[in-house]
CSV table of C-alpha atoms in Angstrom, one decimal:
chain,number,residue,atom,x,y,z
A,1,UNK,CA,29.0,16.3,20.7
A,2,UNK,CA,28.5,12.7,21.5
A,3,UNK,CA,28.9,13.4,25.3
A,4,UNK,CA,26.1,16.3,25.0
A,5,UNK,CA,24.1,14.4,23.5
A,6,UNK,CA,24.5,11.4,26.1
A,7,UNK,CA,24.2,14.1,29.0
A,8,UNK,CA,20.6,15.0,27.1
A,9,UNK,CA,19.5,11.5,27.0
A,10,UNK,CA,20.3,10.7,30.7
A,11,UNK,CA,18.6,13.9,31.6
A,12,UNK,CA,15.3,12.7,29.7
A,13,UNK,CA,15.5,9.0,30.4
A,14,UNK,CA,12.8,10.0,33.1
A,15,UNK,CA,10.5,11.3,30.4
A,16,UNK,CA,10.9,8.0,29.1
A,17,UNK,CA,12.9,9.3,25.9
A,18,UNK,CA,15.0,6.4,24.6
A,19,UNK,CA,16.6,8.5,21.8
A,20,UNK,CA,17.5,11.9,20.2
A,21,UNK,CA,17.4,13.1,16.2
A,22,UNK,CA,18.4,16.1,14.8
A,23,UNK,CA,17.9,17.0,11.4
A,24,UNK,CA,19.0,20.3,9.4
A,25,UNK,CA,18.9,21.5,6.4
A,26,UNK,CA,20.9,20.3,3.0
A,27,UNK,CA,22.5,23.5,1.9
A,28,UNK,CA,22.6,23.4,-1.4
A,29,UNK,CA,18.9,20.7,-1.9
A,30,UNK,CA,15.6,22.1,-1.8
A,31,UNK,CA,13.3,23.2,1.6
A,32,UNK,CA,12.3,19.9,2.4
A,33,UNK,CA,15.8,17.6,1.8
A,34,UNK,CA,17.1,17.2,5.1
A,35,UNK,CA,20.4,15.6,6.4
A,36,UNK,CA,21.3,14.2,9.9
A,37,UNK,CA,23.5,16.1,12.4
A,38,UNK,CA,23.5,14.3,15.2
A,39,UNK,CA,21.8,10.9,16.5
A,40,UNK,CA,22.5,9.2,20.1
A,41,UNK,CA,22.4,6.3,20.8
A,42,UNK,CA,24.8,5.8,17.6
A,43,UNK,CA,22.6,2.0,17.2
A,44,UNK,CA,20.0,4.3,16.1
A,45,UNK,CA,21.5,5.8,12.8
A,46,UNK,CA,19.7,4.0,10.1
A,47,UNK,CA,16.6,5.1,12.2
A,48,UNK,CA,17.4,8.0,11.8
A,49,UNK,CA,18.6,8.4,8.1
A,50,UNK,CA,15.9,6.8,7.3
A,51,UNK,CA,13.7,9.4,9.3
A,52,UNK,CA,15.3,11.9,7.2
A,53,UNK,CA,14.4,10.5,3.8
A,54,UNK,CA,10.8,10.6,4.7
A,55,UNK,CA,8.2,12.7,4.1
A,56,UNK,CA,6.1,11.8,6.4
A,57,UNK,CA,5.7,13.3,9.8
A,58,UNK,CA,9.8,14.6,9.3
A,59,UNK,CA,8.3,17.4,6.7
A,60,UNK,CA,9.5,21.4,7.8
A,61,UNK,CA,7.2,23.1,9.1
A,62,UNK,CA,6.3,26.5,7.8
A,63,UNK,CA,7.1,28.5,10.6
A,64,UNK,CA,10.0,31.3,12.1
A,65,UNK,CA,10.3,32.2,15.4
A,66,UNK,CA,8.9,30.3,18.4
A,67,UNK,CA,10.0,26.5,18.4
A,68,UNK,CA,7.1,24.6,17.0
A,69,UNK,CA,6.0,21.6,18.4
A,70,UNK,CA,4.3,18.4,17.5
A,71,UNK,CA,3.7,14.7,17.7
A,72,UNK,CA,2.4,11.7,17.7
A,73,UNK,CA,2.3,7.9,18.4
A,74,UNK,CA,4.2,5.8,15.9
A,75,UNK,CA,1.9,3.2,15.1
A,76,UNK,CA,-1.4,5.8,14.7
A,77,UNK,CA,-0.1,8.8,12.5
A,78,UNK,CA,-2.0,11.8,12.7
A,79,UNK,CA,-4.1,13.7,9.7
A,80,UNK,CA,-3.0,12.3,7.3
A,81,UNK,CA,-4.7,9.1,5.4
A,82,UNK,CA,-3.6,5.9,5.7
A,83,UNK,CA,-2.4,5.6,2.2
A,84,UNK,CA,-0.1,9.1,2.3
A,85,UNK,CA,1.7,7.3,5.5
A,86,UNK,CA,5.5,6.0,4.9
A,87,UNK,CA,5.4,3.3,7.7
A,88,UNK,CA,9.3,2.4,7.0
A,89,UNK,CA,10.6,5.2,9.0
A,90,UNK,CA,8.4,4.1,11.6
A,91,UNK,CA,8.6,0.6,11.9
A,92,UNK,CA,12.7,0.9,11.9
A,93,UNK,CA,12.1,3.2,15.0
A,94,UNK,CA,9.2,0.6,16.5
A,95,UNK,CA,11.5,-2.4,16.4
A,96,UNK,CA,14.0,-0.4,18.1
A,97,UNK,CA,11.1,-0.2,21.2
A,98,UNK,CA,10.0,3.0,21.0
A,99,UNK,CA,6.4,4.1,20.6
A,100,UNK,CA,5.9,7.9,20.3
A,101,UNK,CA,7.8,10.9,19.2
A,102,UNK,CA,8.1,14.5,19.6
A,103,UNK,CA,9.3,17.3,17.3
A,104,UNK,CA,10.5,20.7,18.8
A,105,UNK,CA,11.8,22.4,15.1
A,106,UNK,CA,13.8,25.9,15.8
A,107,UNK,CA,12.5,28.0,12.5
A,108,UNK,CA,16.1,29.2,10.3
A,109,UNK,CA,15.6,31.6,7.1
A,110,UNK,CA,13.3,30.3,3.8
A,111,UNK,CA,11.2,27.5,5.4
A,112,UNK,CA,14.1,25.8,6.3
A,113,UNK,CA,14.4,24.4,10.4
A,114,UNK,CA,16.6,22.7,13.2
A,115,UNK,CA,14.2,19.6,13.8
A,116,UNK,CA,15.2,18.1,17.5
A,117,UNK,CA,13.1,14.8,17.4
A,118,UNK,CA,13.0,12.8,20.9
A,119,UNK,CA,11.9,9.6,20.6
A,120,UNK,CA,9.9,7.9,23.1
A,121,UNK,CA,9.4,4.3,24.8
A,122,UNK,CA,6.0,4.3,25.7
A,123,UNK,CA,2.6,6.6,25.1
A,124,UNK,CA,2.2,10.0,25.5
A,125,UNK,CA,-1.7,10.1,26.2
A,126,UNK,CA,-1.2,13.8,28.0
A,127,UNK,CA,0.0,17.1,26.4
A,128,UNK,CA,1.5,18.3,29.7
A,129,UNK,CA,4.0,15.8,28.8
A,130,UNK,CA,4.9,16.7,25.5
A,131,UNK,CA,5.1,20.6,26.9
A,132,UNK,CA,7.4,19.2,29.4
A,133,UNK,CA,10.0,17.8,27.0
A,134,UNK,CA,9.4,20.6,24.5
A,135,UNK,CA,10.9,23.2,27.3
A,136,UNK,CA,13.4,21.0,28.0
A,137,UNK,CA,14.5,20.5,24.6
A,138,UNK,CA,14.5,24.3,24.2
A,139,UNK,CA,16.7,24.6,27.4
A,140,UNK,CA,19.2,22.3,25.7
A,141,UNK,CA,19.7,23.8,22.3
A,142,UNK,CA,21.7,26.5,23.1
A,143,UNK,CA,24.8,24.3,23.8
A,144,UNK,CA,23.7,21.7,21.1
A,145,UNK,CA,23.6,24.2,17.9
A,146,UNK,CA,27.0,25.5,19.3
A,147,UNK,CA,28.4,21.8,19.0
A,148,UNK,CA,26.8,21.5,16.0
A,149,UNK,CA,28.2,24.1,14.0
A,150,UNK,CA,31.8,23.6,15.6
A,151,UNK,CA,31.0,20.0,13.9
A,152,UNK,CA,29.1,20.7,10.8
A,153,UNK,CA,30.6,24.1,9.7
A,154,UNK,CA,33.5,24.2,7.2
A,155,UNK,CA,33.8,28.4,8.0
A,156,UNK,CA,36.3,29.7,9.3
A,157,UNK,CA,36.5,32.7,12.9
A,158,UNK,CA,37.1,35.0,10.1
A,159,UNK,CA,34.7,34.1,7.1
A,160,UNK,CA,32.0,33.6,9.9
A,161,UNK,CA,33.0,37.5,11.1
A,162,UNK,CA,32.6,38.5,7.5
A,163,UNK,CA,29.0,37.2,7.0
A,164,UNK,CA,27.9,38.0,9.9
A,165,UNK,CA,29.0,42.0,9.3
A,166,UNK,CA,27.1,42.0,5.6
A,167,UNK,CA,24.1,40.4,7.5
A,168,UNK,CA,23.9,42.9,9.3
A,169,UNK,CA,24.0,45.1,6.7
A,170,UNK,CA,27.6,46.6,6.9
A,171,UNK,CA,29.3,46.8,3.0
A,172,UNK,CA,32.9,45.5,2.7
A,173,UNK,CA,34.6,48.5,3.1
A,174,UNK,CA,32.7,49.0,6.5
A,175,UNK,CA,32.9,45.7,7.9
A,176,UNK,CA,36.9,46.1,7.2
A,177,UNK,CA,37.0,48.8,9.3
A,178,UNK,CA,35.3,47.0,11.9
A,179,UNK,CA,37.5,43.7,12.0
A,180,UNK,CA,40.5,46.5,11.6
A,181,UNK,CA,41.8,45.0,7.6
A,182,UNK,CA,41.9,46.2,4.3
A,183,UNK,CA,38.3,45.5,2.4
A,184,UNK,CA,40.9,43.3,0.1
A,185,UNK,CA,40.7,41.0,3.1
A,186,UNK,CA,37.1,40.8,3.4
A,187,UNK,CA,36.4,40.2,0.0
A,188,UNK,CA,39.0,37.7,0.0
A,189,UNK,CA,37.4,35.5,2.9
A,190,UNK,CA,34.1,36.1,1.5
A,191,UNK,CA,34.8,34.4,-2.0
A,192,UNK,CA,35.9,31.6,0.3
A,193,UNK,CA,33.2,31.7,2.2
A,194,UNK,CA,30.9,31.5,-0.8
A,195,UNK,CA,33.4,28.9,-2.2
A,196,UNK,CA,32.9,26.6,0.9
A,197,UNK,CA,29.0,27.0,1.0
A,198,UNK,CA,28.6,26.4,-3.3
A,199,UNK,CA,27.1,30.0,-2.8
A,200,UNK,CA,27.3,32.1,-6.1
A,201,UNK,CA,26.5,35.5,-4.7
A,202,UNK,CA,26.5,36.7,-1.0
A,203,UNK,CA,22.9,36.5,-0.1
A,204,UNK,CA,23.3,32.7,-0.6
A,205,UNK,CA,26.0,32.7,1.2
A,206,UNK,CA,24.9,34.5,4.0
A,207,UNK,CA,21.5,32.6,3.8
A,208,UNK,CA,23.4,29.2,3.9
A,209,UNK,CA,25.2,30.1,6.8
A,210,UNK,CA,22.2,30.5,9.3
A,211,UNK,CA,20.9,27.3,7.5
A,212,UNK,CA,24.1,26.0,9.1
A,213,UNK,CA,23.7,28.2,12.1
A,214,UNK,CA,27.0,29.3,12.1
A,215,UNK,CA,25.4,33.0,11.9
């Protein structure tokens, strides 16, 4: 994932983007706990962790579907007061020279997202600008969520096959047919499945697995 991730940054170094966040959900904390999956350059970590632990500008959006964009200079936060504003996250990312950001978040189930934040050197005075590096953002996470679930996922090809059956709505004994084993089988990679997720039925567990978009 690291050398995706370094391929993205050279790609947008002439958008002036100097480095690259994303943040998913925690499965088993509530809609706006948020962990790190992947941060380049690596001298950028507590940046980002602390990113993660704020509420402030990092919150989930309440939206499915389309990527949603936003975002804003570091040093003059938008809409909200100046009182609401957590300026650690944004001083740790300030000292490290950068001076705007941009959010594309990809929408998952429950008011949960993918937030891909890009992080910028200087201004970004023109939204033409920010609609450039929101489409290439979206061109890029195809190939980035696949690395990211080979990383982050703890599923197995089977238990990922089985959740992804009673998603779409198939029971056990139909979705054994389909992956040609007995529903004995099925069951028995689902418990895992929900084992591995700290789901304790299979809604949660099916749920948990788009959060990790591994479904």
């Amino acid at each position: 994932m690291i050398e995706l991730l370094r391929e993205w940054l050279h790609a947008l170094s002439a958008q002036d983007v100097g480095a690259i966040v994303v943040l998913g959900p925690e499965l088993q904390g509530q809609a706006s706990e948020r962990r790190v999956l992947a941060v380049y350059p690596l001298s950028a970590q507590q940046a980002a962790y602390a990113l993660a632990r704020s509420p402030d500008f990092g919150e989930v959006p309440q939206r499915d579907g389309t990527p949603a964009v936003a975002w804003q200079q570091l040093a003059r936060p938008l809409h909200q007061p100046e009182a609401e504003v957590d300026a650690h996250w944004r001083s740790t990312w300030m000292a490290l020279g950068l001076q705007a950001v941009v959010r594309v978040s990809f929408g998952l189930p429950a008011g949960r997202s993918f937030d891909c934040f890009l992080f910028v050197s200087g201004e970004l005075p023109q939204r033409s600008q920010v609609a450039t590096l929101a489409l290439l953002a979206q061109g890029f996470w195809p190939s980035l969520r696949s690395a990211l679930v080979a990383a982050w996922s703890p599923l197995t090809r089977r238990e990922e096959e089985c959740l992804r059956l009673a998603f779409d709505g198939l029971t056990a004994r139909a979705s054994a047919e389909r992956m040609a084993c007995s529903e004995r089988t099925v069951n028995f990679h689902m418990a895992n499945a929900m084992a591995k997720l700290g789901a304790d039925n299979k809604m949660a567990a099916i749920q948990r697995a788009c959060w990790l978009g591994a479904i």
